[in-house]
Amino acid sequence: MSYKVIKFGGSNLRNIKDFSRCAETVKGYDTPCVIVLSAFFQVTDHLKKAALQASETGDFPSIFIEEFSAACREQVDENVEGDLFIEQARGEVQQLLNKLALLFRGIHAIGELPPTIYDTILSYGERISAVIFDSVLRSRKLDSVLCLPEDFGLITDGEFGSASILLKESSKNIRGHFKGNRYFVVPGFYGVSDEGKITLLGRGGTDYSAAALANLLDAGSLDVWKDVDGFQTGDPKIVNNPDTIGYLSYSEAAELSYFGARILHPRTVEPLQPKDIPVRIFNIANPAEEPGTIIGPDPKDEFTGPKSITFSRNFSVLKLKGPGIGIKPGVLAGVAGIMDSAGVNISSVFTSQTAICFLLQRSDLKKARKAIKVHAPALISDVETISDIALVALVGEGITKKQGVAAKAFQAVAEENINVEIIAAGASTAAVYFVVKESDCDRAVNATHRYFFSPPEEKDSFRHSDLTSVVL
Ligand code: ASP
Ligand code: MG
């Protein structure tokens, strides 16, 4: 019998009755079934804030602990059935809250927040969700068992904050822990280093936990439940009437997630692709329906146009200037080495005769600038940072091999009087992207989406607009 792995995220755990709604969804699955849970909506943010405040001010976050305890009690009372089960669940949750309070006291006592404590504290959102959900299922007579990553050995490379899961190391004990036709409830978002330290998998990492488990158990599919139908041709907050995309290849889904679509963690497809395990995205508001989006092996179809336009405001540019810097051998390698030592991941590089531009995560910009200022090669005469940018990406397998797609996108934005600052393609055959001023982001996404996805009549009226200036 093949395993199904299902994942419920923060968007499914928002309202007081949501654990019950998820339990009803689970009833529709045959066992063996592994359920991977995120923290309740926004709980991770609150845990983060409380931990940082405790270390910065030295105060114990008693108000947070009180409010969190009350919210957990309410979840239990509303969703667990029967006095006995409620009593038991309250006790289990209280034990976790006591441990969490101890961790905060530790920060309070030593006045700092080591990464190991930070990661452990943030894992409590998922731990508490899993304990409550296991009780909800058992109280409804489902044969459920709680399985913790530290017990079954979800082994990571040990990098705090954004660890990678080591599949080979994790495969050793897994089958022994997921035995029998049961519902297995697992907290997502963290694994353990080989020394047994809790390590987070990066924000939104529960998708990645679930995907790793699907790989390790050779699951038939990974079903991700959301409050939307799936991936769309554009962000509905910005574009008009986007369509849901029925099928995406693994690389298309990875590129869309990397460039800002907030549907899946960008690493979700990594463990699935080698085993061709599909991801199926369902909307919890329409549980009887087919998945909105299926993600699987690369489609054989010819490229007919981008499948989606996405954007991200999470990037920044670090510009290093100096005469001949772009063509002098070794400068790029030297600078990349400096960034690496500072723990900065380079997303992209563009060089010219007199400048090298690095595209970086915005959260890394300060760190990168500081490292370059301290260790910069002599050739660099000036360092500039540009933060007010947004990156707009067009995604579709084969996009870089088809002539004219990028040109059409630039024409669409040029007709809106938007200047394109940087253009890049070729790193993946599934994505082309360009950088615009942050203030132009919405208009650029809209213009591009309209160009590629509007019905012909609307497109025509757009194409014949009064705007004539071309800025490229
Ligand atoms: N709760 C974690 C976060 O907010 C992990 C997740 O939701 O997947 O990032
Ligand atoms: Mg999430």
Coordinates of C-alpha atoms and ligand atoms in Angstrom, one line a residue:
M1 CA 0.0 0.0 0.0
S2 CA 1.5 3.3 -0.9
Y3 CA 1.8 6.2 1.5
K4 CA 0.0 9.5 0.9
V5 CA 1.7 12.5 2.4
I6 CA -0.5 15.5 3.0
K7 CA 0.4 19.0 4.3
F8 CA -1.7 21.6 6.0
G9 CA -0.2 25.1 6.2
G10 CA -0.8 28.2 8.2
S11 CA -3.5 29.2 5.7
N12 CA -5.5 26.1 6.7
L13 CA -5.0 26.8 10.4
R14 CA -6.4 30.2 10.9
N15 CA -9.8 30.0 12.5
I16 CA -10.9 28.4 15.7
K17 CA -12.6 25.4 14.0
D18 CA -9.9 24.8 11.4
F19 CA -8.4 21.7 13.1
S20 CA -11.8 20.1 12.8
R21 CA -12.0 21.0 9.1
C22 CA -8.6 19.5 8.5
A23 CA -9.7 16.3 10.4
E24 CA -12.7 16.0 8.1
T25 CA -10.3 16.3 5.1
V26 CA -8.0 13.6 6.5
K27 CA -11.0 11.2 6.8
G28 CA -11.2 11.2 3.0
Y29 CA -7.7 9.6 2.9
D30 CA -6.9 5.9 3.2
T31 CA -4.1 4.9 5.5
P32 CA -1.1 4.8 5.7
C33 CA -1.2 8.6 5.6
V34 CA 1.4 11.0 6.8
I35 CA 0.1 14.5 7.8
V36 CA 2.6 17.3 8.1
L37 CA 1.5 20.4 9.9
S38 CA 2.6 24.0 10.0
A39 CA 2.2 26.3 13.0
F40 CA -1.2 28.0 13.5
F41 CA -1.5 31.2 11.4
Q42 CA 1.2 33.8 12.4
V43 CA 2.4 31.8 15.4
T44 CA 5.9 31.6 14.0
D45 CA 6.1 35.4 13.6
H46 CA 4.9 35.8 17.2
L47 CA 7.5 33.3 18.5
K48 CA 10.2 35.1 16.6
K49 CA 9.2 38.5 18.0
A50 CA 9.0 37.2 21.5
A51 CA 12.4 35.5 21.3
L52 CA 14.1 38.7 19.8
Q53 CA 12.5 40.9 22.3
A54 CA 13.5 38.7 25.2
S55 CA 17.1 38.8 24.1
E56 CA 17.2 42.5 23.3
T57 CA 15.4 43.8 26.3
G58 CA 16.1 41.0 28.8
D59 CA 12.4 40.8 29.6
F60 CA 10.5 37.6 30.0
P61 CA 7.6 37.6 27.4
S62 CA 4.9 36.8 29.9
I63 CA 2.1 38.4 28.0
F64 CA 3.0 36.4 24.9
I65 CA 3.1 33.1 26.9
E66 CA -0.3 33.9 28.5
E67 CA -2.0 34.7 25.2
F68 CA -0.5 31.8 23.4
S69 CA -1.5 29.4 26.2
A70 CA -5.1 30.8 26.1
A71 CA -5.2 30.4 22.3
C72 CA -4.0 26.8 22.5
R73 CA -6.5 25.9 25.2
E74 CA -9.3 27.3 23.0
Q75 CA -8.1 25.2 20.1
V76 CA -8.1 22.1 22.2
D77 CA -11.5 22.7 23.7
E78 CA -13.1 23.6 20.3
N79 CA -11.7 20.7 18.3
V80 CA -10.8 17.7 20.5
E81 CA -13.9 15.6 21.3
G82 CA -14.8 14.1 24.7
D83 CA -13.7 15.2 28.2
L84 CA -11.0 12.5 28.5
F85 CA -9.3 13.4 25.3
I86 CA -9.6 17.2 26.1
E87 CA -8.0 16.6 29.5
Q88 CA -5.2 14.6 28.0
A89 CA -4.5 17.1 25.2
R90 CA -4.5 20.1 27.6
G91 CA -1.9 18.3 29.6
E92 CA 0.3 17.5 26.6
V93 CA 0.1 21.1 25.4
Q94 CA 0.8 22.5 28.8
Q95 CA 4.0 20.4 29.0
L96 CA 5.2 21.9 25.7
L97 CA 4.3 25.4 26.9
N98 CA 6.3 24.8 30.1
K99 CA 9.3 23.8 28.1
L100 CA 8.9 26.9 25.9
A101 CA 8.7 29.1 28.9
L102 CA 12.0 27.5 30.2
L103 CA 13.7 28.4 26.9
F104 CA 12.6 32.0 27.3
R105 CA 13.9 32.0 30.8
G106 CA 17.2 30.8 29.5
I107 CA 17.4 33.7 27.1
H108 CA 16.4 36.0 30.0
A109 CA 19.1 34.6 32.2
I110 CA 22.0 34.6 29.7
G111 CA 20.9 37.8 27.8
E112 CA 21.5 36.4 24.4
L113 CA 19.9 34.2 21.8
P114 CA 22.1 31.5 20.4
P115 CA 21.0 30.1 17.0
T116 CA 20.3 26.7 18.6
I117 CA 17.8 28.2 21.1
Y118 CA 16.2 30.4 18.4
D119 CA 15.6 27.5 16.1
T120 CA 14.2 25.4 19.0
I121 CA 11.8 28.2 20.1
L122 CA 10.5 28.7 16.6
S123 CA 9.8 24.9 16.2
Y124 CA 7.2 25.1 19.0
G125 CA 4.5 26.4 16.7
E126 CA 4.6 23.2 14.7
R127 CA 5.1 21.0 17.7
I128 CA 1.9 22.4 19.3
S129 CA -0.1 22.1 16.1
A130 CA 0.9 18.5 15.8
V131 CA 0.1 17.6 19.4
I132 CA -3.3 19.2 19.1
F133 CA -4.1 17.6 15.7
D134 CA -3.1 14.1 16.8
S135 CA -5.5 14.5 19.7
V136 CA -8.2 15.8 17.4
L137 CA -7.8 12.7 15.2
R138 CA -7.7 10.2 18.1
S139 CA -10.7 11.8 19.7
R140 CA -12.5 11.1 16.5
K141 CA -11.6 7.4 16.6
L142 CA -8.9 7.7 13.9
D143 CA -5.8 5.6 14.5
S144 CA -3.4 8.4 14.7
V145 CA 0.2 8.6 16.2
L146 CA 2.5 11.6 16.7
C147 CA 5.9 11.2 15.0
L148 CA 8.6 13.8 15.8
P149 CA 11.5 14.5 13.5
E150 CA 14.0 14.1 16.4
D151 CA 12.6 10.6 17.0
F152 CA 12.4 9.2 13.4
G153 CA 15.6 11.0 12.4
L154 CA 14.9 13.7 9.9
I155 CA 18.5 14.6 9.6
T156 CA 19.8 17.9 8.3
D157 CA 23.1 19.4 7.5
G158 CA 23.0 21.4 10.7
E159 CA 22.7 24.9 9.3
F160 CA 20.6 26.8 11.8
G161 CA 17.8 28.9 10.3
S162 CA 17.8 27.3 6.8
A163 CA 19.0 23.7 6.9
S164 CA 19.0 21.2 4.1
I165 CA 17.5 17.7 4.7
L166 CA 20.0 14.9 4.2
L167 CA 17.8 12.2 2.5
K168 CA 20.3 9.3 2.7
E169 CA 21.0 9.8 6.4
S170 CA 17.3 10.3 7.1
S171 CA 16.3 7.1 5.3
K172 CA 18.0 4.8 7.8
N173 CA 15.2 4.5 10.5
I174 CA 12.2 5.9 8.7
R175 CA 10.3 2.7 7.8
G176 CA 10.6 1.4 11.3
H177 CA 8.8 4.6 12.6
F178 CA 6.0 4.7 10.0
K179 CA 4.7 1.1 10.3
G180 CA 1.2 0.0 9.9
N181 CA -2.0 1.4 8.3
R182 CA -2.3 4.5 10.5
Y183 CA -2.4 8.3 10.4
F184 CA 1.0 9.6 11.3
V185 CA 1.1 13.3 12.4
V186 CA 4.4 15.1 12.0
P187 CA 5.3 18.7 12.9
G188 CA 6.9 20.4 9.8
F189 CA 9.5 23.2 9.6
Y190 CA 12.4 21.5 11.4
G191 CA 14.8 18.6 11.4
V192 CA 17.8 17.6 13.6
S193 CA 21.5 17.8 12.9
D194 CA 23.6 14.7 13.4
E195 CA 24.3 16.0 16.9
G196 CA 20.6 16.1 17.6
K197 CA 20.2 19.9 17.5
I198 CA 16.9 21.3 16.2
T199 CA 17.5 23.1 12.9
L200 CA 14.8 25.0 11.0
L201 CA 14.3 24.5 7.3
G202 CA 13.7 28.2 6.4
R203 CA 10.5 30.1 6.6
G204 CA 7.6 28.2 5.0
G205 CA 9.7 25.1 5.4
T206 CA 6.8 22.7 6.2
D207 CA 6.3 22.0 2.4
Y208 CA 10.0 21.0 2.3
S209 CA 9.5 18.6 5.3
A210 CA 6.5 17.1 3.7
A211 CA 8.3 16.6 0.4
A212 CA 11.3 14.9 2.1
L213 CA 8.9 12.5 3.8
A214 CA 7.2 11.8 0.5
N215 CA 10.6 10.9 -0.9
L216 CA 11.7 8.8 2.1
L217 CA 8.4 6.8 2.1
D218 CA 8.1 6.5 -1.7
A219 CA 4.7 8.2 -1.4
G220 CA 2.2 8.1 -4.3
S221 CA 1.8 11.9 -4.1
L222 CA 2.3 14.9 -1.9
D223 CA -1.1 16.7 -1.4
V224 CA -0.7 20.3 -0.3
W225 CA -3.9 21.8 1.0
K226 CA -4.3 25.6 0.7
D227 CA -6.9 28.3 0.8
V228 CA -6.5 28.9 -2.9
D229 CA -6.9 26.6 -5.9
G230 CA -3.2 26.4 -6.8
F231 CA -0.6 28.4 -8.8
Q232 CA -2.1 31.1 -10.9
T233 CA -1.0 33.0 -14.0
G234 CA -0.5 36.1 -11.8
D235 CA -1.1 37.3 -8.3
P236 CA -4.8 38.1 -7.9
K237 CA -4.0 41.0 -5.7
I238 CA -2.3 42.7 -8.6
V239 CA -3.7 41.3 -11.9
N240 CA -7.2 41.0 -13.2
N241 CA -8.8 37.5 -13.4
P242 CA -5.7 35.3 -13.3
D243 CA -6.3 31.7 -14.3
T244 CA -5.3 28.7 -12.2
I245 CA -2.5 26.7 -13.9
G246 CA -3.5 23.0 -14.2
Y247 CA -0.1 21.6 -14.7
L248 CA 3.5 22.8 -13.9
S249 CA 6.8 21.0 -14.3
Y250 CA 9.0 20.7 -11.3
S251 CA 11.4 23.4 -12.6
E252 CA 8.5 25.7 -13.4
A253 CA 7.2 25.4 -9.9
A254 CA 10.6 25.8 -8.4
E255 CA 11.3 29.0 -10.5
L256 CA 7.9 30.5 -9.7
S257 CA 8.5 29.9 -6.0
Y258 CA 12.0 31.2 -6.1
F259 CA 10.8 34.4 -7.9
G260 CA 8.1 35.2 -5.4
A261 CA 4.9 33.1 -5.9
R262 CA 3.9 32.3 -2.3
I263 CA 2.3 28.9 -3.0
L264 CA 5.2 26.5 -2.2
H265 CA 8.6 26.6 -0.5
P266 CA 11.1 26.9 -3.3
R267 CA 12.8 23.6 -2.3
T268 CA 9.7 21.5 -2.2
V269 CA 10.2 19.9 -5.6
E270 CA 13.8 18.9 -4.8
P271 CA 13.2 15.6 -3.0
L272 CA 10.2 14.8 -5.3
Q273 CA 11.7 15.1 -8.7
P274 CA 14.2 12.2 -8.6
K275 CA 11.2 9.9 -7.8
D276 CA 8.6 11.5 -10.1
I277 CA 6.3 12.0 -7.1
P278 CA 3.6 14.5 -8.1
V279 CA 2.5 17.5 -5.9
R280 CA -1.3 18.0 -6.0
I281 CA -2.6 21.3 -4.7
F282 CA -6.1 21.3 -3.3
N283 CA -8.3 24.1 -2.0
I284 CA -9.7 23.3 1.4
A285 CA -12.8 25.3 0.6
N286 CA -13.6 22.8 -2.2
P287 CA -12.5 19.5 -0.8
A288 CA -14.4 17.3 -3.2
E289 CA -12.8 18.8 -6.2
E290 CA -9.9 17.8 -8.3
P291 CA -6.5 19.4 -7.5
G292 CA -6.2 22.9 -8.9
T293 CA -2.6 22.4 -9.9
I294 CA -0.5 19.3 -10.4
I295 CA 3.3 19.5 -10.4
G296 CA 5.2 16.7 -12.0
P297 CA 7.8 15.7 -14.6
D298 CA 8.6 18.1 -17.4
P299 CA 5.8 18.3 -19.9
K300 CA 6.6 17.1 -23.4
D301 CA 4.5 19.9 -25.0
E302 CA 6.2 22.6 -27.0
F303 CA 6.5 26.0 -25.3
T304 CA 3.5 28.1 -26.3
G305 CA 4.0 31.1 -24.0
P306 CA 4.8 31.8 -20.4
K307 CA 2.6 30.0 -17.9
S308 CA 2.8 32.7 -15.2
I309 CA 4.2 36.1 -14.3
T310 CA 5.5 36.5 -10.8
F311 CA 7.4 39.1 -8.9
S312 CA 9.5 39.6 -5.8
R313 CA 10.5 42.5 -3.7
N314 CA 13.0 40.4 -1.7
F315 CA 16.0 41.2 -3.9
S316 CA 18.6 44.0 -4.0
V317 CA 21.6 44.9 -6.0
L318 CA 25.1 45.4 -4.8
K319 CA 27.1 47.3 -7.3
L320 CA 30.9 47.4 -7.3
K321 CA 32.6 50.0 -9.4
G322 CA 36.2 50.3 -10.6
P323 CA 38.1 50.8 -13.8
G324 CA 38.3 47.5 -15.8
I325 CA 36.8 45.6 -12.9
G326 CA 34.4 43.6 -15.1
I327 CA 37.1 42.2 -17.3
K328 CA 40.0 41.8 -15.0
P329 CA 40.5 38.0 -14.3
G330 CA 40.1 36.9 -10.7
V331 CA 38.1 39.9 -9.4
L332 CA 34.8 38.1 -9.6
A333 CA 36.1 35.0 -8.0
G334 CA 37.7 37.1 -5.2
V335 CA 34.5 39.0 -4.5
A336 CA 32.4 35.8 -4.7
G337 CA 34.7 34.2 -2.1
I338 CA 34.3 37.2 0.2
M339 CA 30.5 36.9 0.0
D340 CA 30.7 33.2 0.6
S341 CA 32.8 33.7 3.8
A342 CA 30.2 36.2 5.0
G343 CA 27.4 33.6 4.4
V344 CA 25.8 35.6 1.6
N345 CA 24.2 33.7 -1.2
I346 CA 24.6 35.3 -4.7
S347 CA 21.4 35.1 -6.7
S348 CA 22.8 36.4 -10.0
V349 CA 25.8 38.4 -11.3
F350 CA 26.0 40.9 -14.2
T351 CA 29.3 42.4 -15.3
S352 CA 30.3 45.3 -17.5
Q353 CA 33.7 46.9 -18.1
T354 CA 33.4 49.2 -15.1
A355 CA 31.0 47.5 -12.8
I356 CA 29.9 44.2 -11.3
C357 CA 26.3 44.0 -10.1
F358 CA 25.3 41.2 -7.7
L359 CA 21.7 40.4 -7.2
L360 CA 21.2 39.4 -3.6
Q361 CA 18.5 38.6 -1.1
R362 CA 17.6 42.0 0.4
S363 CA 18.1 40.6 3.9
D364 CA 21.8 39.9 3.0
L365 CA 22.6 43.3 1.6
K366 CA 24.0 45.0 4.7
K367 CA 26.1 41.9 5.5
A368 CA 27.4 41.8 1.9
R369 CA 28.3 45.5 1.8
K370 CA 30.1 45.3 5.1
A371 CA 32.1 42.3 4.0
I372 CA 33.1 43.9 0.7
K373 CA 34.1 47.2 2.5
V374 CA 36.4 45.3 4.8
H375 CA 37.9 42.8 2.4
A376 CA 37.5 44.5 -1.0
P377 CA 40.2 44.0 -3.7
A378 CA 42.1 47.2 -4.4
L379 CA 40.5 47.6 -7.8
I380 CA 37.1 48.5 -6.4
S381 CA 36.7 52.2 -6.0
D382 CA 33.1 52.5 -5.1
V383 CA 30.3 50.3 -3.6
E384 CA 26.7 51.1 -4.2
T385 CA 23.6 49.4 -2.9
I386 CA 20.2 49.6 -4.7
S387 CA 17.2 48.3 -2.6
D388 CA 14.2 49.9 -4.2
I389 CA 13.9 47.3 -6.9
A390 CA 11.5 44.6 -7.8
L391 CA 12.2 41.5 -9.9
V392 CA 9.5 40.4 -12.4
A393 CA 9.8 36.9 -13.8
L394 CA 8.1 35.1 -16.7
V395 CA 8.1 31.4 -16.2
G396 CA 7.5 28.5 -18.6
E397 CA 9.6 25.6 -19.6
G398 CA 11.5 26.4 -22.8
I399 CA 11.0 30.2 -22.5
T400 CA 14.7 31.0 -23.0
K401 CA 14.7 29.0 -26.2
K402 CA 11.8 30.8 -27.8
Q403 CA 12.7 33.9 -29.7
G404 CA 10.9 37.1 -28.9
V405 CA 9.2 36.3 -25.6
A406 CA 11.4 38.7 -23.6
A407 CA 11.1 41.3 -26.3
K408 CA 7.3 41.2 -26.1
A409 CA 7.5 41.5 -22.3
F410 CA 9.7 44.6 -22.6
Q411 CA 7.5 46.1 -25.2
A412 CA 4.5 45.7 -22.8
V413 CA 6.4 47.4 -19.9
A414 CA 7.8 50.1 -22.2
E415 CA 4.3 51.0 -23.3
E416 CA 3.6 51.7 -19.6
N417 CA 6.6 54.0 -19.5
I418 CA 8.5 51.7 -17.2
N419 CA 12.2 51.5 -17.4
V420 CA 13.8 48.1 -17.3
E421 CA 17.0 48.3 -15.2
I422 CA 18.4 44.8 -15.6
I423 CA 17.5 41.8 -17.8
A424 CA 18.5 38.2 -17.2
A425 CA 17.8 34.9 -18.8
G426 CA 19.6 31.6 -19.4
A427 CA 20.3 30.4 -15.9
S428 CA 17.3 28.1 -16.2
T429 CA 15.4 27.2 -19.4
A430 CA 12.2 27.9 -17.5
A431 CA 12.6 31.6 -16.5
V432 CA 13.4 35.0 -17.8
Y433 CA 13.4 38.0 -15.5
F434 CA 13.9 41.7 -15.4
V435 CA 14.4 44.2 -12.7
V436 CA 12.4 47.5 -12.4
K437 CA 12.1 50.2 -9.8
E438 CA 10.0 48.9 -6.8
S439 CA 7.5 51.6 -7.4
D440 CA 6.9 50.3 -11.0
C441 CA 6.5 46.7 -9.9
D442 CA 2.7 46.4 -9.9
R443 CA 2.3 48.2 -13.2
A444 CA 5.0 46.1 -14.8
V445 CA 3.4 42.8 -13.6
N446 CA 0.0 44.0 -14.8
A447 CA 1.2 45.1 -18.2
T448 CA 3.1 41.9 -18.8
H449 CA 0.2 39.7 -17.5
R450 CA -2.3 41.6 -19.7
Y451 CA 0.0 41.2 -22.7
F452 CA 0.3 37.4 -22.4
F453 CA -3.0 36.4 -20.7
S454 CA -5.8 38.8 -21.6
P455 CA -8.5 37.8 -24.1
P456 CA -7.6 39.2 -27.6
E457 CA -10.2 42.1 -27.4
E458 CA -8.7 43.5 -24.1
K459 CA -5.2 43.0 -25.3
D460 CA -6.0 45.0 -28.4
S461 CA -7.3 47.9 -26.5
F462 CA -4.2 47.8 -24.3
R463 CA -1.9 47.5 -27.4
H464 CA -3.5 50.6 -29.0
S465 CA -3.2 52.7 -25.9
D466 CA -1.9 56.3 -26.2
L467 CA 1.4 55.4 -24.6
T468 CA 4.1 55.6 -27.3
S469 CA 7.3 56.2 -25.5
V470 CA 9.7 53.3 -25.6
V471 CA 12.3 53.5 -22.9
L472 CA 14.5 50.4 -23.7
Ligands
ASP1 N1 5.5 28.1 10.5 C1 6.7 28.2 9.6 C2 6.7 29.6 9.0 O1 5.8 30.4 9.2 C3 6.8 27.1 8.6 C4 5.7 27.0 7.6 O2 4.6 27.6 7.7 O3 5.8 26.2 6.7 O4 7.6 29.9 8.3
MG2 MG 3.4 28.5 5.6

